[in-house]
Amino acid sequence: MGAGVLTCLMVVVIILNAIAAAAGLALFAVAIWVAVDGYKLYPISGVSGKDDIFAAAWIAIFTGFAFFLTCIFGIFAALKRSRALLMAYLIIMFIIFLFECASAITAVTNRDYLVGNSNLVKKQMLQYYADNSTRGKDITQTWNRVMEQAECCGTDGPKDWLEYDSTFRQKFGTTFPWPLNCCKRLSNFEVEDPEGCIVGKSSAMFTKGCFQYIESVLSRYTWAVSWYGFAVLMFVFFTLVIAMIYYMQLD
Amino acid sequence: MLTVLFILGALCSLNFAEIPIKVLNPETDGVVAGRFPNSFLLKLPDCSTYGNKFAELLYTELPSKETNTEPFTVPSCPVSQPGYLLTGLKNGTTYNMMYAIEKDTSKVLTDTTTTVIDYQQINSGLPARSGAMVVITVILSLAMVALVAGLIISVFSM
């Protein structure tokens, strides 16, 4: 094949690899953001045993950085016009591609398990809120924080506490129909209207459910790992196809 | 004596003023619920007519016909609480309730407390798969297969 076309292919491979390296580094950063869990919702997935959104984020941290390093190696291999180096590059990229595929698919499937509907989150809340075990403490702390920050009560609403039996009802059901974190508070953290809240006065407590907030946060994590991972993978796929064509034209 | 009061309340309502009684409705009365598993939230007697007066809420559990009285003071205007909370009841049981203040009584209100469902009954299995999951899985699987094919072709085209 003409030397001019070969040089053109080499330039294309180098540019695509440079962009893929940048995309890989961005994937690394986004996956670190998910793994750090700034919204502190990990116990909801951890206690249920379905914490693969975070496992997928950890895999994406490694694959993102690996893409970055391998694409730089690919630039070097393309410049050297070496068949052996390019084959090594192709095989390593393929292995990283497989791992990143696993990460993207795992994250989006686990999101469906956790927040496809409100049942799992509701059952977990009823079972573990106010429970004395380690899991119970994690869930109680997480829910208390969510109820305060998102100004909500229960999963679909305060009626969850009335319609279902729960650990909380077993312990405090005679005094409190729902946790005190469901009550509106003043800026100094005191409950605004304790009697109104216990009786169920709508103006003294939060009446919307927390599921929408929890679902939006976990979906945000999932889209960061799976959709962005998917975008990077499609770009890398395209880069690898061009690299394979370049490899076949080398002698 | 209480049964006599009940009969009086039913028959002699024309001679005495009738106190309105009802279970509060979540849609109209600004509360989360009126019927609880162990209590009822009832509309208080009017604060301007009966404010600060000594009142009694008589309630009978059906079918055991066990009767109880809850004495309380009607709050004066302006009233901060949304209603009177009658507690200590049993799940899923029907009760007859009425107010009695001095000579006035209310109609007999019959209502049932709610039942609680055990949380273990909630089905937390996988709900339907989302479109995103199907798209990502299918397209990535095809991409992986294409890459394997491409690698094999490039290795064996030497």
Short mmCIF file of C-alpha atoms in Angstrom, two decimals, chain A residues 34-215:
data_model
loop_
_atom_site.label_atom_id
_atom_site.label_comp_id
_atom_site.label_asym_id
_atom_site.label_seq_id
_atom_site.Cartn_x
_atom_site.Cartn_y
_atom_site.Cartn_z
CA VAL A 34 -18.83 7.09 42.17
CA ALA A 35 -16.62 4.97 44.43
CA VAL A 36 -16.24 7.86 46.91
CA ASP A 37 -20.06 7.94 47.22
CA GLY A 38 -20.53 11.58 48.13
CA TYR A 39 -24.25 11.02 48.78
CA LYS A 40 -23.39 8.27 51.28
CA LEU A 41 -25.98 5.81 50.05
CA TYR A 42 -23.70 2.77 50.02
CA PRO A 43 -25.42 0.98 52.96
CA ILE A 44 -28.65 0.71 50.98
CA SER A 45 -26.92 -1.40 48.35
CA GLY A 46 -24.38 -2.97 50.73
CA VAL A 47 -26.92 -4.38 53.19
CA SER A 48 -29.01 -5.88 50.42
CA GLY A 49 -25.92 -7.62 49.08
CA LYS A 50 -26.34 -5.98 45.69
CA ASP A 51 -23.50 -3.48 45.71
CA ASP A 52 -22.24 -4.18 42.21
CA ILE A 53 -22.74 -0.58 41.11
CA PHE A 54 -19.79 0.22 43.37
CA ALA A 55 -17.88 -2.89 42.32
CA ALA A 56 -18.34 -1.79 38.70
CA ALA A 57 -17.01 1.65 39.65
CA TRP A 58 -13.86 0.08 41.09
CA ILE A 59 -13.34 -1.95 37.89
CA ALA A 60 -13.86 1.23 35.87
CA ILE A 61 -11.17 3.00 37.92
CA PHE A 62 -8.64 0.38 36.87
CA THR A 63 -9.79 0.04 33.27
CA GLY A 64 -9.96 3.81 32.79
CA PHE A 65 -6.39 4.23 33.90
CA ALA A 66 -5.31 1.16 31.94
CA PHE A 67 -6.90 2.61 28.78
CA PHE A 68 -4.93 5.78 29.36
CA LEU A 69 -1.60 3.97 29.68
CA THR A 70 -2.21 1.51 26.87
CA CYS A 71 -3.33 4.20 24.43
CA ILE A 72 -0.10 6.08 25.07
CA PHE A 73 1.76 2.83 24.40
CA GLY A 74 -0.34 2.52 21.22
CA ILE A 75 0.78 5.96 20.04
CA PHE A 76 4.37 4.84 20.57
CA ALA A 77 3.77 1.53 18.76
CA ALA A 78 2.14 3.28 15.79
CA LEU A 79 5.03 5.75 15.48
CA LYS A 80 7.55 2.91 15.54
CA ARG A 81 5.56 1.06 12.79
CA SER A 82 6.32 -2.16 14.66
CA ARG A 83 4.07 -5.16 14.07
CA ALA A 84 5.00 -6.86 17.34
CA LEU A 85 4.31 -3.77 19.44
CA LEU A 86 1.02 -3.14 17.66
CA MET A 87 -0.11 -6.75 18.24
CA ALA A 88 0.75 -6.43 21.94
CA TYR A 89 -1.23 -3.17 22.02
CA LEU A 90 -4.24 -4.82 20.34
CA ILE A 91 -4.31 -7.76 22.71
CA ILE A 92 -3.94 -5.64 25.86
CA MET A 93 -6.64 -3.24 24.66
CA PHE A 94 -8.94 -6.17 23.97
CA ILE A 95 -8.51 -7.54 27.50
CA ILE A 96 -9.20 -4.11 29.03
CA PHE A 97 -12.20 -3.80 26.70
CA LEU A 98 -13.63 -7.04 28.10
CA PHE A 99 -13.27 -5.87 31.70
CA GLU A 100 -14.84 -2.51 30.96
CA CYS A 101 -17.77 -4.25 29.22
CA ALA A 102 -18.28 -6.30 32.36
CA SER A 103 -18.27 -3.15 34.46
CA ALA A 104 -20.84 -1.33 32.31
CA ILE A 105 -23.21 -4.30 32.10
CA THR A 106 -22.93 -5.08 35.82
CA ALA A 107 -23.66 -1.51 36.87
CA VAL A 108 -26.80 -1.15 34.80
CA THR A 109 -28.18 -4.59 35.74
CA ASN A 110 -27.66 -3.97 39.44
CA ARG A 111 -29.38 -0.63 39.20
CA ASP A 112 -32.44 -2.49 37.94
CA TYR A 113 -32.32 -4.84 40.93
CA LEU A 114 -32.01 -2.06 43.47
CA VAL A 115 -34.26 0.72 42.23
CA GLY A 116 -36.36 -0.79 39.41
CA ASN A 117 -39.29 -0.35 41.81
CA SER A 118 -39.53 0.71 45.43
CA ASN A 119 -40.07 -2.77 46.90
CA LEU A 120 -36.49 -3.67 47.81
CA VAL A 121 -35.72 -0.31 49.40
CA LYS A 122 -39.05 -0.36 51.29
CA LYS A 123 -38.56 -3.89 52.62
CA GLN A 124 -35.03 -3.05 53.72
CA MET A 125 -36.22 0.11 55.49
CA LEU A 126 -38.99 -1.73 57.32
CA GLN A 127 -36.69 -4.56 58.32
CA TYR A 128 -33.57 -2.71 59.37
CA TYR A 129 -34.58 0.79 60.52
CA ALA A 130 -34.16 0.92 64.32
CA ASP A 131 -32.76 -2.62 64.36
CA ASN A 132 -29.91 -3.21 66.82
CA SER A 133 -27.58 -5.10 64.47
CA THR A 134 -24.65 -3.52 62.54
CA ARG A 135 -26.76 -3.53 59.39
CA GLY A 136 -29.57 -1.92 61.33
CA LYS A 137 -27.30 0.88 62.54
CA ASP A 138 -26.02 1.55 59.01
CA ILE A 139 -29.49 1.64 57.54
CA THR A 140 -30.86 3.78 60.38
CA GLN A 141 -28.08 6.35 60.00
CA THR A 142 -28.45 6.43 56.23
CA TRP A 143 -32.22 6.85 56.37
CA ASN A 144 -32.03 9.52 59.06
CA ARG A 145 -29.66 11.50 56.88
CA VAL A 146 -31.78 11.01 53.74
CA MET A 147 -34.99 12.04 55.53
CA GLU A 148 -33.34 15.21 56.82
CA GLN A 149 -31.59 16.22 53.61
CA ALA A 150 -34.23 15.28 51.07
CA GLU A 151 -37.11 16.30 53.41
CA CYS A 152 -39.02 13.09 52.97
CA CYS A 153 -40.54 10.26 55.03
CA GLY A 154 -40.76 6.56 54.27
CA THR A 155 -40.13 5.02 50.86
CA ASP A 156 -43.33 5.94 49.01
CA GLY A 157 -44.65 8.15 51.84
CA PRO A 158 -45.36 8.10 55.59
CA LYS A 159 -48.14 5.57 54.98
CA ASP A 160 -45.47 2.87 54.55
CA TRP A 161 -45.02 3.00 58.32
CA LEU A 162 -48.77 2.52 58.83
CA GLU A 163 -49.50 -0.13 56.23
CA TYR A 164 -46.67 -2.50 57.08
CA ASP A 165 -45.27 -4.07 60.20
CA SER A 166 -41.65 -3.10 60.86
CA THR A 167 -38.86 -3.35 63.41
CA PHE A 168 -39.54 0.27 64.26
CA ARG A 169 -43.21 -0.46 64.92
CA GLN A 170 -42.28 -3.38 67.17
CA LYS A 171 -40.06 -1.14 69.26
CA PHE A 172 -41.75 2.26 69.24
CA GLY A 173 -45.11 1.67 67.59
CA THR A 174 -47.15 2.57 70.66
CA THR A 175 -45.60 6.05 70.96
CA PHE A 176 -44.50 6.99 67.45
CA PRO A 177 -46.20 5.93 64.24
CA TRP A 178 -43.09 7.01 62.25
CA PRO A 179 -39.54 8.12 63.02
CA LEU A 180 -39.08 11.64 64.34
CA ASN A 181 -36.84 12.47 61.39
CA CYS A 182 -40.07 12.63 59.35
CA CYS A 183 -40.97 15.80 61.27
CA LYS A 184 -40.21 19.28 60.04
CA ARG A 185 -37.49 20.92 62.06
CA LEU A 186 -36.46 24.47 62.80
CA SER A 187 -33.01 25.76 61.89
CA ASN A 188 -31.75 24.90 65.39
CA PHE A 189 -32.74 21.26 64.74
CA GLU A 190 -35.65 21.21 67.21
CA VAL A 191 -38.85 19.59 66.01
CA GLU A 192 -41.25 22.32 64.93
CA ASP A 193 -44.49 20.68 66.12
CA PRO A 194 -43.96 17.36 67.99
CA GLU A 195 -47.62 16.67 68.76
CA GLY A 196 -48.75 17.58 65.26
CA CYS A 197 -46.10 15.36 63.74
CA ILE A 198 -47.00 12.31 65.86
CA VAL A 199 -50.67 12.71 65.00
CA GLY A 200 -49.96 13.14 61.30
CA LYS A 201 -50.66 16.81 60.63
CA SER A 202 -49.51 17.34 57.03
CA SER A 203 -48.01 20.74 57.76
CA ALA A 204 -45.85 19.42 60.60
CA MET A 205 -44.08 16.66 58.71
CA PHE A 206 -42.67 15.61 55.36
CA THR A 207 -45.25 13.78 53.29
CA LYS A 208 -43.32 12.85 50.16
CA GLY A 209 -41.48 9.56 49.88
CA CYS A 210 -37.70 9.19 49.82
CA PHE A 211 -37.58 6.67 46.99
CA GLN A 212 -37.38 9.30 44.27
CA TYR A 213 -34.25 10.81 45.84
CA ILE A 214 -32.57 7.44 46.41
CA GLU A 215 -33.43 6.28 42.90
#
